Every structure is written in C-alpha cells, then in structure tokens.
XYZ file of C-alpha atoms in Angstrom:
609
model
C 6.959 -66.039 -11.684
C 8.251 -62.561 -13.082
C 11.006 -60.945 -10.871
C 10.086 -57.216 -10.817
C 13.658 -57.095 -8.910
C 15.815 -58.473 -11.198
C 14.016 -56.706 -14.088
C 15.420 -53.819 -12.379
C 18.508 -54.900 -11.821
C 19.218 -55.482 -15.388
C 19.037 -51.453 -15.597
C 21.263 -50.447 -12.701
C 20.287 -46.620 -13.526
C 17.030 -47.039 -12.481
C 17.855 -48.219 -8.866
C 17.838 -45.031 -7.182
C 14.975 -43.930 -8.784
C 11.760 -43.380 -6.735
C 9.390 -46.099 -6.822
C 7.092 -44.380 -8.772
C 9.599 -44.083 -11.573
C 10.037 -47.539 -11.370
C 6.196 -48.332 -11.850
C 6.093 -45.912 -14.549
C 8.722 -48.009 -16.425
C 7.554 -51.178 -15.262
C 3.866 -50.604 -16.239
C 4.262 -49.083 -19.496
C 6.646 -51.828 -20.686
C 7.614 -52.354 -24.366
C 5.100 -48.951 -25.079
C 8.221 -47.034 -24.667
C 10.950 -47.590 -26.517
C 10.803 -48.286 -30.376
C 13.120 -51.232 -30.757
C 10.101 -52.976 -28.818
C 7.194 -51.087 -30.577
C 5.269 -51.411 -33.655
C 6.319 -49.015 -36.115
C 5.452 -49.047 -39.892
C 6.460 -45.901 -41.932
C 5.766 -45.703 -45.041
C 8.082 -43.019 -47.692
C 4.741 -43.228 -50.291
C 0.989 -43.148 -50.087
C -1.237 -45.994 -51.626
C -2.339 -44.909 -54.886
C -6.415 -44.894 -53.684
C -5.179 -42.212 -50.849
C -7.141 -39.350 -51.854
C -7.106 -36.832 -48.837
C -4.078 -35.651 -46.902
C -5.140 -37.246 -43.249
C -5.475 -40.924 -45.830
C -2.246 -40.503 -46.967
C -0.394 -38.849 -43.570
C -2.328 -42.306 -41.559
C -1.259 -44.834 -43.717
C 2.583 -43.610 -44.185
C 2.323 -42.959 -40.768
C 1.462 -46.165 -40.040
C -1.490 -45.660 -38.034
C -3.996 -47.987 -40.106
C -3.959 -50.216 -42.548
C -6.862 -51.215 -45.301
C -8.717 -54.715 -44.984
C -11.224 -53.715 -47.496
C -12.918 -50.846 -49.128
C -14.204 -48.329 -45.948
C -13.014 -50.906 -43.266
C -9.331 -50.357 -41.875
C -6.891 -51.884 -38.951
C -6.497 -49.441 -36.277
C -2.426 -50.492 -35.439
C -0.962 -50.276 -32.009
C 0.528 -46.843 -33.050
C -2.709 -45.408 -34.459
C -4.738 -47.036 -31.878
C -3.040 -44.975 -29.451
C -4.158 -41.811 -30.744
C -7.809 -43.283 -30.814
C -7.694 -44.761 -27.333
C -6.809 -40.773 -26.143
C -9.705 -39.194 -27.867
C -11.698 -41.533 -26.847
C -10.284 -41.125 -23.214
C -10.969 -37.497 -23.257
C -14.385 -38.059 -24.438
C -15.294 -40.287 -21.543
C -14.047 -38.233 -18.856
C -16.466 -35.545 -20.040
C -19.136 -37.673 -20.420
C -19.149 -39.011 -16.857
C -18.100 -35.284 -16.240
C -21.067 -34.631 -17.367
C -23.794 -36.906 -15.896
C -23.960 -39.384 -18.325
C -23.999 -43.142 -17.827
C -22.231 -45.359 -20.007
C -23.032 -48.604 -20.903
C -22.466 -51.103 -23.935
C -25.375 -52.099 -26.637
C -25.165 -54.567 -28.968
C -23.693 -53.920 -32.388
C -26.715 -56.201 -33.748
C -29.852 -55.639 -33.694
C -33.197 -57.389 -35.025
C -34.797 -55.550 -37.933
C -37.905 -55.638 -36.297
C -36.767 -52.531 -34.207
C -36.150 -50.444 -37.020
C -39.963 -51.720 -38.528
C -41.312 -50.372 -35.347
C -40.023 -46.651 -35.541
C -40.212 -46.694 -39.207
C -37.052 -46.028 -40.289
C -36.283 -49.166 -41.758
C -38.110 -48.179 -45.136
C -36.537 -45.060 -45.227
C -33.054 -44.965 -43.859
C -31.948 -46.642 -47.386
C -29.457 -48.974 -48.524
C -26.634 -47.646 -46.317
C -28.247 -49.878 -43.665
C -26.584 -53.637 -43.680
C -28.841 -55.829 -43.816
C -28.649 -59.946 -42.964
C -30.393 -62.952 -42.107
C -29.430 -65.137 -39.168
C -30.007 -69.118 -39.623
C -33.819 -69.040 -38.580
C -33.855 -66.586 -41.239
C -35.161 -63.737 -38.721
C -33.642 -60.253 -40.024
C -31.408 -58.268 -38.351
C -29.305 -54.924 -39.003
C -25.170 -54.139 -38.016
C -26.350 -50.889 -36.346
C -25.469 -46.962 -37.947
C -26.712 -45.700 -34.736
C -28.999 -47.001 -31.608
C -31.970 -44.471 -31.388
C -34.472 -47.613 -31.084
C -32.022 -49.883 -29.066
C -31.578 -47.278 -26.794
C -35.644 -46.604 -26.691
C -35.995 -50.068 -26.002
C -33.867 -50.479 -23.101
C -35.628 -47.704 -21.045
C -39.118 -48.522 -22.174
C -38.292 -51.884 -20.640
C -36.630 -50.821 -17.494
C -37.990 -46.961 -16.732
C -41.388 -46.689 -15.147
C -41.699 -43.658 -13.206
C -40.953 -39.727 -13.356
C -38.776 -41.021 -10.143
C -36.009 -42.506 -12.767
C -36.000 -39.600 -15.330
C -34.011 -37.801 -16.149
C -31.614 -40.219 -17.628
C -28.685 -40.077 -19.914
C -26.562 -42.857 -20.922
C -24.161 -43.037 -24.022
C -21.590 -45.435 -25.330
C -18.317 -45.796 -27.260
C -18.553 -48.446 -29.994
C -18.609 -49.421 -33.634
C -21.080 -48.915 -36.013
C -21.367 -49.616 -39.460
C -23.268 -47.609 -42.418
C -22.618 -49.556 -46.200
C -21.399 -46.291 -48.304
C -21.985 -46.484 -51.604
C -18.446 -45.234 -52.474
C -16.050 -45.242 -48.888
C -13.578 -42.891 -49.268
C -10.977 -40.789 -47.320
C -10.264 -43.320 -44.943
C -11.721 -43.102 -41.753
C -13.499 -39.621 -42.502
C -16.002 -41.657 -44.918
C -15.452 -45.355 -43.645
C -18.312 -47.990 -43.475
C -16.802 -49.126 -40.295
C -16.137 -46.159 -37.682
C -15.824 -45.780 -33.603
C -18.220 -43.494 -32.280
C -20.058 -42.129 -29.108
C -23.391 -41.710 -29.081
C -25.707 -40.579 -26.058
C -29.365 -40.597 -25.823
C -30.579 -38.594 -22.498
C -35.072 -38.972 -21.574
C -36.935 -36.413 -19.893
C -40.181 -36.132 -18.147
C -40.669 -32.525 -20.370
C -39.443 -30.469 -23.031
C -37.634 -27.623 -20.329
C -35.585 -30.290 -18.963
C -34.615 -31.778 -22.540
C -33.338 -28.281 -23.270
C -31.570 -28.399 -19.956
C -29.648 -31.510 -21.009
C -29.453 -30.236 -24.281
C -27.455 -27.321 -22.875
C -25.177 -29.197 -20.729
C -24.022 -31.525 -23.945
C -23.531 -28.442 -25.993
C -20.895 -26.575 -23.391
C -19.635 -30.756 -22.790
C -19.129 -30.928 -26.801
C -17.046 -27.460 -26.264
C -14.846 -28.827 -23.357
C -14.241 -32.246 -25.124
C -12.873 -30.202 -28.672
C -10.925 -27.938 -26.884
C -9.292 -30.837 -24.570
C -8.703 -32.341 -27.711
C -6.457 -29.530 -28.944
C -8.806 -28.482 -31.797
C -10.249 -25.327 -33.852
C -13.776 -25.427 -33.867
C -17.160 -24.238 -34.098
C -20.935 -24.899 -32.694
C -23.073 -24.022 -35.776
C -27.195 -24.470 -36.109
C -27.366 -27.353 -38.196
C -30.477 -29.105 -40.346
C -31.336 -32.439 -37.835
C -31.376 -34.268 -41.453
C -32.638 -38.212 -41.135
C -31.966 -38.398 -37.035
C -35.449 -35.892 -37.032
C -35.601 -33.975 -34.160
C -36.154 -29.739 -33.723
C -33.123 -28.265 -32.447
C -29.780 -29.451 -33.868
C -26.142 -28.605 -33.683
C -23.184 -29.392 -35.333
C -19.824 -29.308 -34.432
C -16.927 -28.820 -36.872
C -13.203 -28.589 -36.939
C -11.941 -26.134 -38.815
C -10.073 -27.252 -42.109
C -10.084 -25.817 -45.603
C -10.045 -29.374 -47.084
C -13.814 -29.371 -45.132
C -16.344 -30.900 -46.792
C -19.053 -28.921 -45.140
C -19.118 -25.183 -45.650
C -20.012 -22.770 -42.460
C -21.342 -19.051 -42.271
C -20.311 -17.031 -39.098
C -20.252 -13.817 -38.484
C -16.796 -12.564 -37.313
C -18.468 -9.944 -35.029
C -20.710 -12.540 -33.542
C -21.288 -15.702 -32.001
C -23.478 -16.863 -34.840
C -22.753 -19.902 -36.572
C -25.019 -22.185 -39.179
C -24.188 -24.634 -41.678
C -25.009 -23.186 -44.803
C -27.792 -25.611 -45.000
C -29.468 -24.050 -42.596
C -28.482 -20.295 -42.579
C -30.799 -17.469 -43.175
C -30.048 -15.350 -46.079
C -32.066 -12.009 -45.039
C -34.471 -10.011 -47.455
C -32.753 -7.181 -48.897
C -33.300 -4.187 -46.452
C -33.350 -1.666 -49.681
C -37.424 -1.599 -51.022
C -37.565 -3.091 -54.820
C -37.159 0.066 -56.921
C -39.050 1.015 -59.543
C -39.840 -0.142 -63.015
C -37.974 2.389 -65.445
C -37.007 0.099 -67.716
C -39.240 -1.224 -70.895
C -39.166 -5.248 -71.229
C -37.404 -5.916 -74.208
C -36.957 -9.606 -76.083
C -33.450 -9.747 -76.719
C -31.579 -12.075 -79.427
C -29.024 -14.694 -77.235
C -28.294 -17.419 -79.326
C -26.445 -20.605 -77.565
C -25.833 -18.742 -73.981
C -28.281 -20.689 -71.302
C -26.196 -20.405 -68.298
C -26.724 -16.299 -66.499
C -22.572 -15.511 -66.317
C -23.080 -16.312 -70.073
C -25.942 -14.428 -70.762
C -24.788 -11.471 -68.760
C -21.617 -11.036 -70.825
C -23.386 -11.118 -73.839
C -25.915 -8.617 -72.847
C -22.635 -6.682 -71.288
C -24.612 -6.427 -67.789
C -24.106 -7.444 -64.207
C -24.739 -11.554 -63.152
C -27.013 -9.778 -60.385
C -29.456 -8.609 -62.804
C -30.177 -11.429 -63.531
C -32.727 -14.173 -62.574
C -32.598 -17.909 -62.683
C -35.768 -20.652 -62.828
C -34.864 -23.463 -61.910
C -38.035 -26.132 -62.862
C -39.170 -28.948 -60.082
C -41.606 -31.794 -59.959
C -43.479 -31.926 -56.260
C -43.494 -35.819 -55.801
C -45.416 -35.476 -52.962
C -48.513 -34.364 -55.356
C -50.289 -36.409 -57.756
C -49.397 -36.027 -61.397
C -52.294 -33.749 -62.624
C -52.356 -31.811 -59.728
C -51.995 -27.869 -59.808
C -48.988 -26.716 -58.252
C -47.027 -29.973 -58.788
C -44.799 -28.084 -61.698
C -42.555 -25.364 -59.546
C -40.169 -22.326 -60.831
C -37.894 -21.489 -58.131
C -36.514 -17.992 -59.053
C -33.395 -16.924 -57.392
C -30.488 -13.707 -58.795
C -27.825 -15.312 -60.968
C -25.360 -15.517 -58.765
C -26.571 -17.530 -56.333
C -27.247 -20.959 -55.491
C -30.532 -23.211 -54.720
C -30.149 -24.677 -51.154
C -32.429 -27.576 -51.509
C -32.990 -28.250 -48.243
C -34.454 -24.914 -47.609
C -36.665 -25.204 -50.847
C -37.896 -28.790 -49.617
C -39.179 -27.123 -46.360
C -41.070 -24.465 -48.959
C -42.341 -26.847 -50.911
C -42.049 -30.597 -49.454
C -40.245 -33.443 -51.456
C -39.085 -32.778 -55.127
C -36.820 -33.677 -58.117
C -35.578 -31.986 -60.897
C -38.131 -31.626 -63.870
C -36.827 -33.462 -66.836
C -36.503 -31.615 -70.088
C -39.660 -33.186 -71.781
C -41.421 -32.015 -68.725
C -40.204 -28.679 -68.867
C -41.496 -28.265 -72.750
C -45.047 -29.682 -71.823
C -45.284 -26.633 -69.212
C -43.160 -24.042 -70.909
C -42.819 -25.158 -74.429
C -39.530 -24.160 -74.328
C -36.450 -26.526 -72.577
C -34.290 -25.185 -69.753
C -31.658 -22.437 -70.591
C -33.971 -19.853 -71.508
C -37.039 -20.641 -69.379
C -38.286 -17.830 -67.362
C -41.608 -17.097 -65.268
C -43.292 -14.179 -67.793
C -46.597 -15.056 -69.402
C -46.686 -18.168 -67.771
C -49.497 -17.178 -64.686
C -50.762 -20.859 -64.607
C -47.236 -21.897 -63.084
C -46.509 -22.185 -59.202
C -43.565 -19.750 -58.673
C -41.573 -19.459 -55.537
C -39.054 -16.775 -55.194
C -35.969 -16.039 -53.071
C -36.701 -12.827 -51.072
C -33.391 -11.554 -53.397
C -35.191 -12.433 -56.397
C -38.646 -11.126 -55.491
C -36.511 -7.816 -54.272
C -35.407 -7.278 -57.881
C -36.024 -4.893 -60.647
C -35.378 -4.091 -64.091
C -34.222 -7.783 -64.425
C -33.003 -10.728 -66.944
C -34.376 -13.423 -67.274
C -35.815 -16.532 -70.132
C -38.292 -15.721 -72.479
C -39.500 -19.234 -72.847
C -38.292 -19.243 -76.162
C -34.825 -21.033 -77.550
C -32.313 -18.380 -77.948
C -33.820 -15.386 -76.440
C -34.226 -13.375 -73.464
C -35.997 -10.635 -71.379
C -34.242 -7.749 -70.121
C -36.350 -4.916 -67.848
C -38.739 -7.120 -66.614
C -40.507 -6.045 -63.465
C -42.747 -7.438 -60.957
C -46.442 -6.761 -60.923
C -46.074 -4.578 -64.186
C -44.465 -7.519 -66.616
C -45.535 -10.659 -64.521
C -47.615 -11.775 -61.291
C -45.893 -11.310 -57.886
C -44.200 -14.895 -56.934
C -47.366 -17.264 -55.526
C -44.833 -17.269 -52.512
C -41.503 -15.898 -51.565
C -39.132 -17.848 -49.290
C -35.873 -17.990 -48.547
C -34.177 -21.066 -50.815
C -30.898 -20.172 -51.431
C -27.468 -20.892 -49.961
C -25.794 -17.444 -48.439
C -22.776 -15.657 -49.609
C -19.909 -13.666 -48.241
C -21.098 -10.479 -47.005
C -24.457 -11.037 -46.374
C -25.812 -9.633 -43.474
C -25.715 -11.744 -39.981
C -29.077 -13.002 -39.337
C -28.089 -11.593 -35.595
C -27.517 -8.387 -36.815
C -24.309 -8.113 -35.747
C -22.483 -7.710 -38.573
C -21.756 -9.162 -42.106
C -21.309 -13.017 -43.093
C -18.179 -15.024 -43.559
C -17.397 -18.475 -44.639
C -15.192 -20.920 -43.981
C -14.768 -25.009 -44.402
C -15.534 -27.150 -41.211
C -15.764 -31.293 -40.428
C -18.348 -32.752 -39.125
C -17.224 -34.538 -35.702
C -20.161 -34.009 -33.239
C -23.644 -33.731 -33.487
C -26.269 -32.597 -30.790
C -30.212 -33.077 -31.276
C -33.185 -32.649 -29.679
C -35.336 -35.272 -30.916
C -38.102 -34.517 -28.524
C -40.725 -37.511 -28.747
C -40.431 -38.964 -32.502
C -38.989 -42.006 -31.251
C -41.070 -42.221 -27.788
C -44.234 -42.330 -29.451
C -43.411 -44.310 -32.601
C -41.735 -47.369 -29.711
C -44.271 -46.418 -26.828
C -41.757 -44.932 -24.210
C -43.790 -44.027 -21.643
C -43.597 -43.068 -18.071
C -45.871 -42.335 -15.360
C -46.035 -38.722 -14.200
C -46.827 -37.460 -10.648
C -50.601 -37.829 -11.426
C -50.029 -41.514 -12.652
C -50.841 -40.818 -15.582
C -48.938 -42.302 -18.572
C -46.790 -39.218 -20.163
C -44.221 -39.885 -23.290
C -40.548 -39.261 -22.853
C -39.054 -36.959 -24.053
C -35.635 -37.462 -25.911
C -32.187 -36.000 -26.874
C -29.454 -37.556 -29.144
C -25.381 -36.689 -29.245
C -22.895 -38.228 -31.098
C -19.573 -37.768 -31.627
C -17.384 -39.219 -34.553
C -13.992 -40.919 -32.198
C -12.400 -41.875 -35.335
C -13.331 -39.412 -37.385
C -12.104 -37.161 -35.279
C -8.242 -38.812 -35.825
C -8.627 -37.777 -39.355
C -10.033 -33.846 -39.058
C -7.264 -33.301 -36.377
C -4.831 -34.421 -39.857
C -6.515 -32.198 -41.994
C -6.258 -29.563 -39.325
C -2.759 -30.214 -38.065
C 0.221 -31.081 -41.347
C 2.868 -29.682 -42.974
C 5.472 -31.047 -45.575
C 6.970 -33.481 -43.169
C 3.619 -34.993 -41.799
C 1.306 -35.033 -39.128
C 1.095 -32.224 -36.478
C -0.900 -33.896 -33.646
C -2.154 -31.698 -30.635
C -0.501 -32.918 -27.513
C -3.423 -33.876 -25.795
C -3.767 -36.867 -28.666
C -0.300 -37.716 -30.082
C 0.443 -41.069 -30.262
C 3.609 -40.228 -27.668
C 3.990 -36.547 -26.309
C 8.087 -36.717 -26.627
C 10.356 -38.729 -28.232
C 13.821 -39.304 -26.989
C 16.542 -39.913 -29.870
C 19.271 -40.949 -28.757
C 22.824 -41.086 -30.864
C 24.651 -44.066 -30.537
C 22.446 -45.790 -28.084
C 23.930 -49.161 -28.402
C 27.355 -47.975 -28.742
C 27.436 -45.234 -25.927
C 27.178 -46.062 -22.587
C 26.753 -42.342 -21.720
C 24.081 -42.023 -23.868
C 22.223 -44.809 -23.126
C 22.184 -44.189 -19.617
C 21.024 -40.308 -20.361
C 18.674 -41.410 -22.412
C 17.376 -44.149 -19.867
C 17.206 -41.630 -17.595
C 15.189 -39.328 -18.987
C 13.002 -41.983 -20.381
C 12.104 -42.980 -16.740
C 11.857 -39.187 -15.740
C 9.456 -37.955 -18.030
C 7.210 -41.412 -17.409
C 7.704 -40.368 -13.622
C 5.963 -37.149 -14.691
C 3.140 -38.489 -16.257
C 4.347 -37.339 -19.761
C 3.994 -40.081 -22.231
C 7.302 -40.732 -24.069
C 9.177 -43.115 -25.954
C 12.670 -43.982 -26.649
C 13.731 -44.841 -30.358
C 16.384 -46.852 -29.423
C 16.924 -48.575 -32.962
C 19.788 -49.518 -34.848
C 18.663 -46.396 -37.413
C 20.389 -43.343 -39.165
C 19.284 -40.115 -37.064
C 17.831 -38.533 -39.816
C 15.453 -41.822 -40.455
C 14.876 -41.846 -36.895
C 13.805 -37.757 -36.948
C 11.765 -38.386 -40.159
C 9.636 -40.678 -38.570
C 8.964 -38.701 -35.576
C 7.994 -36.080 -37.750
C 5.700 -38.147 -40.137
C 4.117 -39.665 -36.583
C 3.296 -36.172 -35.091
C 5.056 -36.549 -32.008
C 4.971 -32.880 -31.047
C 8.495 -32.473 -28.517
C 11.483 -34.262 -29.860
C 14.832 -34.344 -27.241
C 17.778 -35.403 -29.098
C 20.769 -37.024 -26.541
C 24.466 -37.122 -27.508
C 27.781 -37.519 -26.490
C 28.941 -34.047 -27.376
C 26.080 -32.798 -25.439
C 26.197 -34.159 -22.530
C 29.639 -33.420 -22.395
C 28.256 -29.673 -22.102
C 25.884 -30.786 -19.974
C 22.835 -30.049 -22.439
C 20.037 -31.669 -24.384
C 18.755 -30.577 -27.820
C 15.325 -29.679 -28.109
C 13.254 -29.515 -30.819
C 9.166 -28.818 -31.067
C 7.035 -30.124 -34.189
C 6.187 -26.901 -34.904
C 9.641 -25.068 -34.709
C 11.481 -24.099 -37.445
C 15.301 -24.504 -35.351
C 16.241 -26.596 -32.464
C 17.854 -25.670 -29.544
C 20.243 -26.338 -26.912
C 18.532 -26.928 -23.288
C 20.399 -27.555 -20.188
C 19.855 -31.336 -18.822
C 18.791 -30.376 -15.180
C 15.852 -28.073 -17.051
C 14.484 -30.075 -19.944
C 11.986 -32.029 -17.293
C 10.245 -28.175 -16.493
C 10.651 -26.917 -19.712
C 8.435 -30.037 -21.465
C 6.126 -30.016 -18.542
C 5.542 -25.636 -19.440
C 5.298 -26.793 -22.987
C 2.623 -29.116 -22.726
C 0.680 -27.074 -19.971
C 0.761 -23.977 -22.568
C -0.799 -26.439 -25.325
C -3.191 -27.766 -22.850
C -4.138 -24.588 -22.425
C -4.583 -22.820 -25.910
C-alpha cells in the first residue's frame, strides 16, 4: 500500500506543516508542479487558426484538433473548463435547479413528434442503429427533457420543476470554424424548468436571468443581458447574454444612459419624432448612368445618402405564385440596412426576387427600381422611409432616377409601414432614456420562455387542483461551457497571450523558481510556498523544469496564469520574493512573510470587480 508517511518524509520541509498543508499537497499531487504536468506550448499557430482565442488555445496548449469542429480538451485546458463549469453548477443548485444526466442519443422519433425534425435542417446528425431505427446525436434536449416529465410528473403537487445538465452536444456545421466558438462538438448547460401557469414561468424566468448575471460575473467577465429574437428554440420572451469583445460576432444596441439592451435583431428603431415635411420640391427624372448602389447615386447627384431611398424586391414564399401581394418593395433611407428578421415578422417567410422576376413586375432590373407609378405593387416601408420627403429614389428605368419625390403627391402612401431595419448609432433609446450605442458581444447564454410549444406538440400534461388535465408550461436556459473558454480569450489577450480572469485560470499563481534543482535554498522556498498557497486554497503550481527563466515566464504568460512569484537566491538572501501580475507592466519586490496576504488581497479584489 502507499505510505502517506514516507511520501512526506521524502520532503522534510513539509513536516512541520499543518496537516492541512499536507492534504493540500498530498491531494493535488502531480497537478502542481510542471515537471509532473502536461504542458504543450506552442511558439506558432496552425495555419487554419483564424481567431485570436484559436490561435492563443492551441499555442497555449489547451486543445488540440481531431477533426474539423471536434477538438481534445488537454489536462491544461480542461482545467479551465472544469472551473467554468464548476461555477456554473454552484449557481444552478444555488438556484433551485436539479441536475441530472440525459442521454446524448436520442431516437428520431422524438424530434417527429414536436416537429422539429423537418425543420431544424441538416445541422442535425443523423444515423441508423443496426435494426435500422433512426436516431439523432442531440443539439439540445427540449423533447428529451419533455419526455422525462410527461412520464414521471402527474400532479400540480410536483410543479414547479427545474432540472438542467452539463453535457455534450453536437450540431454538424456546415463550415466549423474558430475552434470551440463554432465547433460541431461543444460542452454545454442547458435547463428546462415546467410550471403549472404562465406567472410562475416568468417567476423562474426571473430567477435564471439574475442566476445568468451571478454566473458571468463569478466568471470574471464583461457582459450584457440584451432582448434577443427566440430564433428556432420558439418561445415569447428571450434573452441573450454576451461577453463583450470587439472581435464579436453579434452586434448589440444599448443605451449608455440606460439599462436597455437588444441584439440588433431585435431592437426597435423609433419613427422619426419630426412630422414628414412638405413637398417643395418638383419630381424630376434625372440622367445616372452605371451608379445602382445610393452612396453612388448620391455623389453623382452631389446630395446627402439620407435623401435617399432604397427598394429592395422580395418573393413571399408563403403565398402562391399568382397571388397579389406575393411581389414586395421594402423601402428603407440609403443608409440603412434591411433587418430581415424584422421584415419576416411584417411579412412572413421570403427570399430575394431574382432579376428576371424583378423585370416581369418592374420592367426594369434592380439598381434603379423604385416604388413610383407602380400602385399594383405591395410596398412596405420603414417608419424612416415613410417619414421622408423630397426624396431619391429608381425610376424603374436603366440609368435614371427620381429626385423630389413625395408621398401621397408623387406615389401612394406605403400599403404598410413597419419597422424593418437594423438601428444605428444615435438613434433614440426605445426607453427614452437617451440615444443608442453599439458595441460587439458573444453569445454564451441564452434564456427563453417557451411557454407551451413543446407541452402541447409532446402532450405534457398535468392535473390541476380541479383535476382537470392543464398543459405545462415551459422555460429553456442554456449556457455555452466551452464557448465560454473562448469569449473569455477574445475578451482577455495581449501580445504575450492569454489574460484569464482568476476565477478560471488554468492555475491562479505560478511559482518560478531559479535554479530549482541546483539550489537547495530555493527549492525549499519554493516548496514552501507551494504548500502555503495550496494550504490557502489558492490553486498554484510550481514550474520546476530543467528550463531557461525566460521560457519558463513565456509560457506562463501564453497560459494566462494571472500572479507569477519568481524565487531566487539573491532574493531570499534579502528576504524577498518578486512579484509579478499578468496584467502589470513591472514586477516588484515583496517581502517573503507578506506575499501569502498580498495574493490572497489580489485575488479577493478580482473576485470582486
């Protein structure tokens, strides 16, 4: 059997150590010191690296590609994904919430039953097993989960209920990219709560949302709650939850002077307040040979892009061929952009009109089409557009356009205005509160209410006080574990590497000692502090390799271990350690009875930002 004595004896500087000291060293084992620990640096990123966190966490070491989308966590990286995931747990249970473990597979039949198997598209994996019954590698586990309480919930009694877990899923991404913030294979918790009504869905729903805000800040990150669009989950009330990175895929209005935050999916861009003005202007047919995009046209014409006005020409799929209405002109100013999602809850499903289908309706193809004469066409309008006057726009005719055209006077008032377009900087808040700003954000957590779209479609009922068979009602929150790795990267780097948050470093402090196998001094200093620090519940390692201490420094630095203590001879001999934080621009010199309070202040003031 393993001596736990003479282990202990064969480091004679940890015998008059407390025993809790000793457990700490004993328990954590090989995790802390480097000589014993898995460490794989890298000086260069793989070519196919495209985004810094890709790059930083594979010369970092803290995965490594299998295939496209699908990547080995190592013991390194999977430390950092073991303490998000940690922290995400504790305020789960926190929270209420149950956890427990559903399979990873699931029969096809499930997804045939909601109806989402048609339309959830190709990202879903599909196989046969060897009776040739179909089955899925689960994205998510809205009808698992619906299955499991159908089968085991009865009464009012049991409700409400939330229970979540923490496991891999698998979507098949057309193109995988940016390691794990696009993967096909990802770790993620997701949490489904059921209610007996819609007040105490909103309860829970509340609850997750300030849980979401405790878990992000735990985690050491920048963030914001915005409104979001509840996209293919369905649902009514959604929220997203991004960290804060300019290399964010997903842009975010907020209002500096506000709490309000939307995706810019969802955000409301507000009617002008001003009324339209007046029509003082004649309509004019103006020569503009080859210039089809507005910046163009509005140079040439040597006015502003805002006088302008855009049609953009859609095909209503949802409508049958000869139907009226099924050709659209969406009108918005030239400066601003169509936010299809807001013109698909106008107008239901569409495309793009090809150019052949453009002619047939305007006989004229796209770059100088434009809603005058043409009353037989559907035409929705932003409220900007439908605001305007004295305005450019196509003249349905190759190489020409209008100028001073006016509503009511020139053309029919829009069949409908709507708001379809994506806001801008310095739009007003929808709150009121102010003007808009934007900024880039990651996705990492998602809240939803999904109410009873899954209940009804899988027949999750209870029975209410009456007896009476009720439906449940349902709420949905995920949270991306290693996605979050990778927008904590993109949030946290410099030059040198990774700047992890404390709370999820792979190690909080690394000791480097120099000359550890040549200094007896050192070594014991070293091993001294080591056991300390564990003592204290800091997690810290020892890099007691053979290396140069500017290799050894380097990869510290790369890792995004965010305290570095550096022992040595000449130090000690002064009775003083050299400290150094990830952030700092200079170390400095502490004294050796002081570096245990100073590290614990250090991390209690980043715990605390």
């Amino acid at each position: 059997m393993f001596d736990c004595g003479k282990l202990f004896h064969n480091y004679p500087i940890l015998e008059s150590l407390t025993a809790a000291v000793k457990s700490a060293f004993f328990l954590t084992g090989t995790a802390m010191r480097a000589s014993q620990f898995f460490i794989a640096t890298l000086k260069e990123a793989p070519s196919d690296a495209e985004v810094i966190s890709h790059k930083l966490m594979m010369r970092a070491g803290l995965i490594r590609r299998l295939a496209g989308g699908i990547y080995t966590w190592t013991p390194l990286g999977l430390r950092v994904l073991r303490k998000v995931e940690n922290i995400v747990r504790e305020e789960m249970n926190r929270a209420g919430a149950l956890e427990l473990l559903m399979p990873a597979v699931q029969p096809f039949e499930l997804w045939e039953e909601s109806g989402r198997g048609p339309k959830y598209g190709p990202e879903l994996l599909r196989f046969k097993d060897r009776h040739q019954r179909d089955f899925v590698i689960g994205p998510t586990h809205e009808e698992v989960i619906t299955d499991f309480v159908r089968k085991e919930v009865r009464s009012y009694r049991q409700l409400p209920r939330h229970f979540y877990q923490i496991q891999t899923k698998f979507r098949d991404e057309i193109r995988p990219r940016f390691g794990v913030m696009r993967g096909r294979e990802f770790l993620m918790k997701d949490g489904y709560s059921f209610h007996v009504n819609y007040a105490d869905l909103e309860r829970e729903y509340q609850n997750m949302y300030q849980t979401y805000g405790r878990i992000f800040s735990r985690l050491g990150l920048s963030f914001r709650a915005v409104a979001a669009d509840t996209g293919a989950i369905g649902g009514t009330g959604s929220h997203e939850f991004h960290v804060i990175a300019a290399t964010g895929e997903d842009a975010i209005a907020y209002c500096p002077d506000s709490a309000y935050a939307a995706n810019v999916e969802l955000a409301e861009a507000l009617a002008p307040a001003a009324p339209r003005g007046a029509a003082v202007e004649p309509m004019e047919k103006k020569e503009t040979p080859g210039k089809i995009k507005c910046e163009d046209v509005a140079e040439f014409l040597g006015t502003a892009l805002t006088r302008t006005v855009k049609a953009i020409a859609v095909i209503r799929t949802e409508l049958a061929e000869d139907a009226p209405g099924r050709f659209v002109l969406l009108l918005l100013r030239g400066d601003h952009d169509l936010n299809e999602i807001k013109a698909q809850k106008v107008i239901g499903e569409f495309r793009f009109a090809r150019d052949e289908e453009v002619e047939a309706a305007l006989g004229c193809r796209p770059g100088y089409i434009g809603p005058v004469g043409r009353n037989n066409i559907f035409v929705v309008a932003d409220r900007t557009a439908a605001a305007m006057d004295n305005f450019v726009c196509g003249a349905n005719e190759a190489g020409y356009h209008l100028t001073g055209v006016n509503w009511g006077r020139d053309l029919l008032e829009p069949a409908q205005t709507a708001d379809i377009r994506n806001v801008v900087e310095g739009d007003p808040s929808p709150d009121g509160q102010g003007q808009l700003a934007l900024c880039r954000g990651i996705e990492v957590g998602h809240i939803f209410q999904l109410r009873t779209q899954y209940a009804k479609a899988l027949n999750c009922k209870f029975l209410d006080e009456q007896g009476k068979e009720q439906v449940m009602e349902m709420g949905c929150y995920g949270i991306g574990v290693s996605r979050i790795v990778g927008a904590a990267i993109e949030q946290g780097h410099d030059e040198r590497g990774i700047i992890f948050p404390a709370t999820i470093a792979p190690f909080q402090v690394a000791i480097v000692p120099m000359g550890y196998a040549k200094s007896e001094a050192v070594r014991e200093a070293a091993d001294t502090l080591l056991a300390e620090l564990l003592a204290a519940g800091i997690d810290a390692i020892l890099d007691d390799r053979d290396e140069r201490a500017g290799s050894m420094f380097a990869d510290w630095e790369l890792v995004g271990v965010p305290h570095r203590i550096v022992v040595g001879e000449r130090g000690l001999k002064e009775g003083k350690l050299e400290y150094k934080g990830r952030g700092d621009a200079e170390a400095q010199m502490l004294a050796r009875e002081d570096i245990l309070a100073f590290i614990q202040q250090r991390l209690c003031a980043q715990a605390s930002i």
